[in-house]
PDB file of C-alpha atoms in Angstrom:
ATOM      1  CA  UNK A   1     -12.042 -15.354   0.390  1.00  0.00           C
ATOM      2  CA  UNK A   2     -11.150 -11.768  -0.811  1.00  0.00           C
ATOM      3  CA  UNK A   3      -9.688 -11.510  -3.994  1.00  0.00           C
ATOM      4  CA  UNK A   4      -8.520  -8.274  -6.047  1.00  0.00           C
ATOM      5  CA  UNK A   5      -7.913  -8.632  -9.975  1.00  0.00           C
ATOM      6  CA  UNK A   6      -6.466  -5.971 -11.770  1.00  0.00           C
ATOM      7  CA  UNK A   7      -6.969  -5.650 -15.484  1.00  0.00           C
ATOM      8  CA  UNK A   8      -6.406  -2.906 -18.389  1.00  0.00           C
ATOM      9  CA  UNK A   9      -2.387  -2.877 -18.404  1.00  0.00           C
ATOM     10  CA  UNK A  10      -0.130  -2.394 -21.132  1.00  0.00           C
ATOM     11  CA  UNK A  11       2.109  -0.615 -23.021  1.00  0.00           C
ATOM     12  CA  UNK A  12       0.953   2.650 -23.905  1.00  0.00           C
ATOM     13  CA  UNK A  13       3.145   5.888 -25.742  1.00  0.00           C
ATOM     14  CA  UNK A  14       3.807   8.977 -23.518  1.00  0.00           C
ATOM     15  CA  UNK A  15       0.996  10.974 -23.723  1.00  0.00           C
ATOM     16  CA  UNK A  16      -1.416   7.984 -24.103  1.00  0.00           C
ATOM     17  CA  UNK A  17      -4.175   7.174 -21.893  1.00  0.00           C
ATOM     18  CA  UNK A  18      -5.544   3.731 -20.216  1.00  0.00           C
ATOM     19  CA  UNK A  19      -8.023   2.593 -17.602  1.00  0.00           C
ATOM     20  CA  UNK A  20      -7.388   0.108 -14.881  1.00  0.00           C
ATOM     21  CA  UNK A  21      -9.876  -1.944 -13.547  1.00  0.00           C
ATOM     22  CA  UNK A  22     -10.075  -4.330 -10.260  1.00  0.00           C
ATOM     23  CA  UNK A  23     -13.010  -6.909  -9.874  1.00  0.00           C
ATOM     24  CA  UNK A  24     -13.422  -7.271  -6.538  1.00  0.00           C
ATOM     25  CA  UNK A  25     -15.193 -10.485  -4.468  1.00  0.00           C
ATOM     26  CA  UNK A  26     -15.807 -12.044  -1.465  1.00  0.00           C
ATOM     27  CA  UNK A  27     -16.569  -9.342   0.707  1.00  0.00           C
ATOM     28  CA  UNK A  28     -19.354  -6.620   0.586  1.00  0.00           C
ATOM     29  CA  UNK A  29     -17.379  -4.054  -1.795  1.00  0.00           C
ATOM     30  CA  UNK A  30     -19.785  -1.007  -1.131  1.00  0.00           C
ATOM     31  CA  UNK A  31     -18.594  -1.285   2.551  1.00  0.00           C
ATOM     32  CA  UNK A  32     -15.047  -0.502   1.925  1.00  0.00           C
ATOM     33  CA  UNK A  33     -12.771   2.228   0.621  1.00  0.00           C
ATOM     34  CA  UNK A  34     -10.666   1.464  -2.127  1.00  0.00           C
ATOM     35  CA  UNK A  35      -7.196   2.309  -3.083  1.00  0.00           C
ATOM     36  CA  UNK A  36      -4.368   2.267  -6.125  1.00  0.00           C
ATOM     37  CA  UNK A  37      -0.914   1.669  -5.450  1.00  0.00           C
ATOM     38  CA  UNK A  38       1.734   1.562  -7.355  1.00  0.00           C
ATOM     39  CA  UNK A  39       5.493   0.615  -7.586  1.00  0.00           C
ATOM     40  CA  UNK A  40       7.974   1.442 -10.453  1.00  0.00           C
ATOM     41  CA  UNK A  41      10.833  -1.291 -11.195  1.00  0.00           C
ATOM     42  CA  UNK A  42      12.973  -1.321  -8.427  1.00  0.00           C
ATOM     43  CA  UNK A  43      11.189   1.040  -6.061  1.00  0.00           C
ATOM     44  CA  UNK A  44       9.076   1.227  -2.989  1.00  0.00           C
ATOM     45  CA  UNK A  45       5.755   1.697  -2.731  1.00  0.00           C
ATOM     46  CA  UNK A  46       3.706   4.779  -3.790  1.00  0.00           C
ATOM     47  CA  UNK A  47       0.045   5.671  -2.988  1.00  0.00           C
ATOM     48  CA  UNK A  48      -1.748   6.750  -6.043  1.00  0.00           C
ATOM     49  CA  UNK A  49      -5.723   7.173  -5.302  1.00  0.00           C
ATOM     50  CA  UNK A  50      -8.106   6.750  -2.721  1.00  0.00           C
ATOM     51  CA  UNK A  51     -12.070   6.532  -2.858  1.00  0.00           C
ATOM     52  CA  UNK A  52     -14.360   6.131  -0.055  1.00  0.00           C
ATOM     53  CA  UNK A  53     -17.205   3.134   0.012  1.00  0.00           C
ATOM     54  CA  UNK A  54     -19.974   5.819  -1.823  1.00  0.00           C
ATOM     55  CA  UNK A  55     -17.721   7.589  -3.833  1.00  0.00           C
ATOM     56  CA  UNK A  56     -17.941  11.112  -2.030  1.00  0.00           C
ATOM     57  CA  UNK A  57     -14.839  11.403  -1.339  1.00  0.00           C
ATOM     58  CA  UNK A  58     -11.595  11.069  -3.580  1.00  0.00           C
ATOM     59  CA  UNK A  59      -7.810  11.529  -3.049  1.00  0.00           C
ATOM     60  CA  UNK A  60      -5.066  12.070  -4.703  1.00  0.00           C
ATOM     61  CA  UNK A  61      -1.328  12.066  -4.886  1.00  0.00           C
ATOM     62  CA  UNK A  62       0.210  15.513  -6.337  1.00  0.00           C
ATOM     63  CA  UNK A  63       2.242  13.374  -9.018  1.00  0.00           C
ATOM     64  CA  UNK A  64      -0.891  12.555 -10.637  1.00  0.00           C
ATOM     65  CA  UNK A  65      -3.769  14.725  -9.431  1.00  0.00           C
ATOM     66  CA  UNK A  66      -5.576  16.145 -12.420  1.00  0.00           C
ATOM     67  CA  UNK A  67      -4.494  13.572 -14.892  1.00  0.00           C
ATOM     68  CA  UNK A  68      -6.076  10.040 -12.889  1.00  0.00           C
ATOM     69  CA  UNK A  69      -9.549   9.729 -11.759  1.00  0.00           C
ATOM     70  CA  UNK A  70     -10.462   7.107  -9.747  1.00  0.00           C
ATOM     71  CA  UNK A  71     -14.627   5.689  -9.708  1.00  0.00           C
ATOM     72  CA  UNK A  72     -16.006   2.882  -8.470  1.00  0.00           C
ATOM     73  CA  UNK A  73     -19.051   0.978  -9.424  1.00  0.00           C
ATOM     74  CA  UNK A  74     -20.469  -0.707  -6.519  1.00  0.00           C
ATOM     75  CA  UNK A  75     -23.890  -2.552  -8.050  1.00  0.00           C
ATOM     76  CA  UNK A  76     -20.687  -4.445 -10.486  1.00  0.00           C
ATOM     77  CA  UNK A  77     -18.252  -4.791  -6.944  1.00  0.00           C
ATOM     78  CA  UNK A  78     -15.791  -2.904  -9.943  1.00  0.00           C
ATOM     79  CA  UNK A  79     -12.544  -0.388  -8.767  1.00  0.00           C
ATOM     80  CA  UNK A  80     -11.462   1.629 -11.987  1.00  0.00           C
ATOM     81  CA  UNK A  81      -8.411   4.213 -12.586  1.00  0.00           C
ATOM     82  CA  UNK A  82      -8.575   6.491 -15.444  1.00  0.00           C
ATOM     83  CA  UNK A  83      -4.843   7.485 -16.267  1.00  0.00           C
ATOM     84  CA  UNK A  84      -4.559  10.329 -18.960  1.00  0.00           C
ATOM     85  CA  UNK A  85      -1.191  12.314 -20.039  1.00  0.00           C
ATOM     86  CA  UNK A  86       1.193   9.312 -19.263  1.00  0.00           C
ATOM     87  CA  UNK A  87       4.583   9.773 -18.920  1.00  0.00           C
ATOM     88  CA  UNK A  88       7.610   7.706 -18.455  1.00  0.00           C
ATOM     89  CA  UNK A  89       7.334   8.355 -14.673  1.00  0.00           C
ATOM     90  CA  UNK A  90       4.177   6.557 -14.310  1.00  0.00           C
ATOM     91  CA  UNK A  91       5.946   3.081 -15.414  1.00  0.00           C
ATOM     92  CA  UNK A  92       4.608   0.751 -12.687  1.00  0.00           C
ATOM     93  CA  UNK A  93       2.939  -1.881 -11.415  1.00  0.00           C
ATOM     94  CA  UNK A  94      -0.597  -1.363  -9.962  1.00  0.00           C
ATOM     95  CA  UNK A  95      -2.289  -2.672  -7.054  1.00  0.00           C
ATOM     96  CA  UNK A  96      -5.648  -2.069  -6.072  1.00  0.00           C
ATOM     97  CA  UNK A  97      -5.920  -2.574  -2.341  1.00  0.00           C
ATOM     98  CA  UNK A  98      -8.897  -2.774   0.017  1.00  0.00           C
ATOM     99  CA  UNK A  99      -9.487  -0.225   3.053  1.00  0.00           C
ATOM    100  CA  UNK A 100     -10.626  -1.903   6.263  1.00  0.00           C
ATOM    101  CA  UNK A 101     -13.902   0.658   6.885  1.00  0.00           C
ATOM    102  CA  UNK A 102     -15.229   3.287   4.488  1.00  0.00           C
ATOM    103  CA  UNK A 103     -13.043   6.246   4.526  1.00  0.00           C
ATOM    104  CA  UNK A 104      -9.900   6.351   2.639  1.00  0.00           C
ATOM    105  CA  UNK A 105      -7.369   7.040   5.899  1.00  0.00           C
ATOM    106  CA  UNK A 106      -7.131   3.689   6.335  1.00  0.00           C
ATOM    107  CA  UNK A 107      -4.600   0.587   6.294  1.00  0.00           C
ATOM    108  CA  UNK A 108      -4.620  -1.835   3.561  1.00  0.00           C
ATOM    109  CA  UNK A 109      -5.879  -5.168   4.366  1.00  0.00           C
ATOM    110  CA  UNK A 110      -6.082  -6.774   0.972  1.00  0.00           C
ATOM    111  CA  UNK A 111      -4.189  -6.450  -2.383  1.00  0.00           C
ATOM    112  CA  UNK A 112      -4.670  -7.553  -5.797  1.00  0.00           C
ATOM    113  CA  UNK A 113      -1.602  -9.419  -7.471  1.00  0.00           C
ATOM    114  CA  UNK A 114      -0.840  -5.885  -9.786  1.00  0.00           C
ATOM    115  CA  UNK A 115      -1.001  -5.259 -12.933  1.00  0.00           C
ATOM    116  CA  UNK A 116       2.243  -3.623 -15.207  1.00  0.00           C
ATOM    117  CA  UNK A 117       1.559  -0.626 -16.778  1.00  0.00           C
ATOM    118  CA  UNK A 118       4.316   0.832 -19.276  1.00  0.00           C
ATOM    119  CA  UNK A 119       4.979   3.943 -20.532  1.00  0.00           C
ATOM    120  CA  UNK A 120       6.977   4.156 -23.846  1.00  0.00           C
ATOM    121  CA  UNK A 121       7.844   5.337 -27.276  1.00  0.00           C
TER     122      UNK A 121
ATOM    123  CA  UNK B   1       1.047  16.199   4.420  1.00  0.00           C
ATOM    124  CA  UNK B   2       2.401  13.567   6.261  1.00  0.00           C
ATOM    125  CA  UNK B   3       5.849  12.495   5.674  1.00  0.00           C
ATOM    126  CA  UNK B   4       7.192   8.934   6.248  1.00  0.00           C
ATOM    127  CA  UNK B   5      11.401   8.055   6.538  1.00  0.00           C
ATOM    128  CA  UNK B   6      12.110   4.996   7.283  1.00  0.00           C
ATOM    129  CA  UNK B   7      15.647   3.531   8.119  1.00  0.00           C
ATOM    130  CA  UNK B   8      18.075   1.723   7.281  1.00  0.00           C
ATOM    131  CA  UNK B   9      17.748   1.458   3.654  1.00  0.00           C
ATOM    132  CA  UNK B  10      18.835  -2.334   3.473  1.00  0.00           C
ATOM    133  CA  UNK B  11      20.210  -4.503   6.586  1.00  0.00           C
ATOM    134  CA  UNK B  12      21.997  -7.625   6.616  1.00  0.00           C
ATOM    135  CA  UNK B  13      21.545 -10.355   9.028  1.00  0.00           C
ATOM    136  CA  UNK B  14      21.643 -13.745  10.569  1.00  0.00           C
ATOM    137  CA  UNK B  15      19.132 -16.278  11.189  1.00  0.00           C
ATOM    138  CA  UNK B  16      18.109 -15.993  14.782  1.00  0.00           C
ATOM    139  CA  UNK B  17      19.050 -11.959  15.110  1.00  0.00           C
ATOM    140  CA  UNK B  18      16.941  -9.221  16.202  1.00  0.00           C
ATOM    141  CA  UNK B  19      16.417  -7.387  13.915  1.00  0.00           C
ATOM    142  CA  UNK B  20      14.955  -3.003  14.379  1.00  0.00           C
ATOM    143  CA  UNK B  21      13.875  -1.425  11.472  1.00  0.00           C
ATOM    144  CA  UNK B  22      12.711   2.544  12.286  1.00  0.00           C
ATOM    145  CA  UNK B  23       9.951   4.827  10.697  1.00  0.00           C
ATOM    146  CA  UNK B  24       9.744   8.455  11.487  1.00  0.00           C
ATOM    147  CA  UNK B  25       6.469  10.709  10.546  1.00  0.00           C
ATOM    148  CA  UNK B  26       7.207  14.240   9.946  1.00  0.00           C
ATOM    149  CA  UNK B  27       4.295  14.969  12.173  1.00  0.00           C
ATOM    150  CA  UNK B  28       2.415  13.224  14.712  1.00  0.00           C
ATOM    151  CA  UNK B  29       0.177  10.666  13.328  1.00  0.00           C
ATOM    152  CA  UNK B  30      -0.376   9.133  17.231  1.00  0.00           C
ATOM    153  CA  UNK B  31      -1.033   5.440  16.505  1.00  0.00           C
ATOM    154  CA  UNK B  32      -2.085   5.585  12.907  1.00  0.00           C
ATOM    155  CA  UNK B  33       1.050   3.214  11.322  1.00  0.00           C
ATOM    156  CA  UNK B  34       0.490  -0.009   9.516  1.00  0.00           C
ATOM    157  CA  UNK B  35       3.927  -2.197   8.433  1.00  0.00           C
ATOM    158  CA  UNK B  36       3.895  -4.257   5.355  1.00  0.00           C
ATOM    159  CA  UNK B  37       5.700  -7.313   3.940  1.00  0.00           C
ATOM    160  CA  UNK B  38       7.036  -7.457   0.352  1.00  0.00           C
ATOM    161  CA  UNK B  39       8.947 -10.440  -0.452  1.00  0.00           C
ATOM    162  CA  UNK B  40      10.727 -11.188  -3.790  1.00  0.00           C
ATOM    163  CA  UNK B  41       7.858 -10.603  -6.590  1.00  0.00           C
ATOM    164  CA  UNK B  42       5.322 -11.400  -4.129  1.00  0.00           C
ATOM    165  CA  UNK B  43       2.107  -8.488  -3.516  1.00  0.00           C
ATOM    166  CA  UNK B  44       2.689  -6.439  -0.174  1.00  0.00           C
ATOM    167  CA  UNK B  45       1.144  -8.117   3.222  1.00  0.00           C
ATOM    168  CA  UNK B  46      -0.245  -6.340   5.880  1.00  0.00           C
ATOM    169  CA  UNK B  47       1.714  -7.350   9.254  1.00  0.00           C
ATOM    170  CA  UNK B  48       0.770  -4.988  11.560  1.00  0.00           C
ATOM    171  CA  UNK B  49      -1.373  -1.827  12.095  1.00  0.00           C
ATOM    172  CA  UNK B  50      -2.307   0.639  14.614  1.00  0.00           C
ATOM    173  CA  UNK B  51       1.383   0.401  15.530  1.00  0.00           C
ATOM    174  CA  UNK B  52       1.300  -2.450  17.506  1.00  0.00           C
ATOM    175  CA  UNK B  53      -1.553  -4.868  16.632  1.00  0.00           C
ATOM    176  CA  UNK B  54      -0.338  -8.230  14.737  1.00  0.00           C
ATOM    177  CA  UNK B  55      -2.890  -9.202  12.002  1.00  0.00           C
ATOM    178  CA  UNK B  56      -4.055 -12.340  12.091  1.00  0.00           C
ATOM    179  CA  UNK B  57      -1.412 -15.256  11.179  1.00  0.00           C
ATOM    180  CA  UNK B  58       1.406 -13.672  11.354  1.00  0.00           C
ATOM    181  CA  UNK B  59       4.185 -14.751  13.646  1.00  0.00           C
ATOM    182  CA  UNK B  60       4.587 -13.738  16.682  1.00  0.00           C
ATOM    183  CA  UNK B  61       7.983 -12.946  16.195  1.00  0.00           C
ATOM    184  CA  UNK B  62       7.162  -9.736  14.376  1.00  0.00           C
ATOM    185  CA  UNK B  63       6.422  -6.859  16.612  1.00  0.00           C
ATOM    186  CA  UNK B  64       5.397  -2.871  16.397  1.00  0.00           C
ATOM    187  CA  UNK B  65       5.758  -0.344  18.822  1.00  0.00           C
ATOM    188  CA  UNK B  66       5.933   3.654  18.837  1.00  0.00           C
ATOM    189  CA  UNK B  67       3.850   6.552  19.037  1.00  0.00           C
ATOM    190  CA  UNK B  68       3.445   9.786  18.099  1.00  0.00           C
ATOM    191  CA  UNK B  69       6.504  10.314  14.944  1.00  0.00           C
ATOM    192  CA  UNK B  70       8.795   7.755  15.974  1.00  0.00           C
ATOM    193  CA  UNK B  71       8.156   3.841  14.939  1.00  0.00           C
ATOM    194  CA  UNK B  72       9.958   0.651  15.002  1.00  0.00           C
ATOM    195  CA  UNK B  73       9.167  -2.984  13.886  1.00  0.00           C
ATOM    196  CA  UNK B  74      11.136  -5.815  15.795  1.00  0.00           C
ATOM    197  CA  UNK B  75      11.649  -8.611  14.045  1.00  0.00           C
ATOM    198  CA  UNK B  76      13.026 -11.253  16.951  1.00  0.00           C
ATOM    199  CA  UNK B  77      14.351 -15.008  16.140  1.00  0.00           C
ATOM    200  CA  UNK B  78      14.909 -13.692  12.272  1.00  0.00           C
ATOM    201  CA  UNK B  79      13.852 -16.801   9.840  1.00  0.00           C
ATOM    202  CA  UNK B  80      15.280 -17.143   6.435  1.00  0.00           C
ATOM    203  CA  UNK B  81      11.613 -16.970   5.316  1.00  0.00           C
ATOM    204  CA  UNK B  82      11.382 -12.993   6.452  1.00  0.00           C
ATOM    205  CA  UNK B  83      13.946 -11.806   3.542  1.00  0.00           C
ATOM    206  CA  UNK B  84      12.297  -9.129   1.920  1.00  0.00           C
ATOM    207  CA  UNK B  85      11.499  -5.528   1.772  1.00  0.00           C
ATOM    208  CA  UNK B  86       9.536  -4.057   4.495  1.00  0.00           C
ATOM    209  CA  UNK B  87       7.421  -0.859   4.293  1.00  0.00           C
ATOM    210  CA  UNK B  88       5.738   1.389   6.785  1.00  0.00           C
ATOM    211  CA  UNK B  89       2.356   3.567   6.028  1.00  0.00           C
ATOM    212  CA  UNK B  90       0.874   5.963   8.034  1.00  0.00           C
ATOM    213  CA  UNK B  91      -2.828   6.507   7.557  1.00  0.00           C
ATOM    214  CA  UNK B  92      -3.693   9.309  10.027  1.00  0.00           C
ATOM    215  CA  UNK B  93      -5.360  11.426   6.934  1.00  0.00           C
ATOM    216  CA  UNK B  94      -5.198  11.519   2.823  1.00  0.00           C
ATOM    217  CA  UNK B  95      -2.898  11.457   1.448  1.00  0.00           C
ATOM    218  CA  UNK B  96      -1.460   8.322   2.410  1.00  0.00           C
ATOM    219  CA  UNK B  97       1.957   7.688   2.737  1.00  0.00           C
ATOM    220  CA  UNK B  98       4.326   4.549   2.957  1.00  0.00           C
ATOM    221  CA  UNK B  99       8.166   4.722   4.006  1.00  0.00           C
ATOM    222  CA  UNK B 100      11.239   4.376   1.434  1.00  0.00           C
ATOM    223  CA  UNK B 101      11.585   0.812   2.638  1.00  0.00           C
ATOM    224  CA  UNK B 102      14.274  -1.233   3.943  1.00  0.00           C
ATOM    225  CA  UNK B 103      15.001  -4.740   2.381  1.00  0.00           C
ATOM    226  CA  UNK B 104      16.099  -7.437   4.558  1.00  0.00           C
ATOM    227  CA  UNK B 105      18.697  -9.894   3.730  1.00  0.00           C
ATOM    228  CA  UNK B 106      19.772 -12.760   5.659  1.00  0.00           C
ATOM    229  CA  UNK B 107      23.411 -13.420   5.718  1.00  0.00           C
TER     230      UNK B 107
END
């Protein structure tokens, strides 16, 4: 069975930084491209990040290129988000989703159950 | 990049309607359009992809169709069970993008 689990939320102060991480199983993580989602209170859904299965290729949205990185650490079947210069905007939840082949363009077969992230003084 | 709109915003209807909910890409993305289920505080679930093709266990009441910028998902016989908000993606190239969404309520 696949299973995402997020970890590393919290509250954090604008400006702050934190790192997500999703422990991945039951399937053969360095296979797969990886993805973050996210979705502030009340609000749709909004593609964050996207790394292919060996990590040579990683994409961004403009809202947070330059301030998230996203790695991976396949030998660990690990999915982390680096988040630096948080703002209020970036209040959300956080899912890490799975890619169904290696390259990022892909649908999202699998989610993890999110994890809250809040940004606030 | 790839722009998704989706409409309407929110619908109301009855148990047993057909139901059209409509996804427009602000350039072709051919087939590339995956639909997702959110219901209340549940995680997003894949329903369809490739436009048209129903992942496995989901009811065969639910139904894609389009091509090209212009996308609908069909949801026939509606159950009180499908309340929820429902999302389109298109995943033709990075960056990804999902619709605006439009929540479902049944009446």
């Amino acid at each position: 069975e696949v299973q995402l689990v997020e970890s590393g939320g919290g509250l954090v102060q604008p400006g702050g930084s934190l790192r997500l991480s999703c422990a991945a199983s039951g399937f053969n993580f360095a296979d797969f491209a990886m993805h973050w989602v996210r979705q502030a209170p009340g609000r749709g859904l909004e593609w964050v990040s996207g790394i292919t299965y060996h990590s040579g290729t990683k994409d961004y949205a403009d809202s947070v290129r330059g301030r998230f990185t996203i790695s991976r650490e396949n030998a660990q079947n690990i999915l982390f988000l680096e988040m630096n210069a948080l703002t209020p905007d970036d209040t959300a939840v956080y899912y890490c989703a799975k890619t169904y082949w290696e390259w990022v363009d892909g649908f999202l077969d699998y989610w993890g159950q999110g994890v809250r992230v809040t940004v606030s003084s | 990049d790839v722009q998704m709109t989706q409409s309407p915003s929110s619908l109301s209807a009855s148990v047993g309607d057909r139901v059209t909910i409509s996804c427009r890409a602000s350039q072709s993305i051919v087939d590339y359009v995956a639909w997702y289920q959110q219901t209340a505080g549940k995680v997003p679930k894949l329903l369809i992809q490739g436009a048209s093709t129903l992942q496995s266990g989901v009811p065969s009441r639910f139904s894609g169709s389009g091509a090209g910028t212009d996308f609908t998902l069909t949801i026939s016989n509606l159950q009180p069970e499908d309340a929820g908000t429902y999302f389109c993606q298109h995943y033709k190239s990075a960056p990804l993008a999902f619709g605006g969404g439009t929540k479902v309520y049944i009446k």
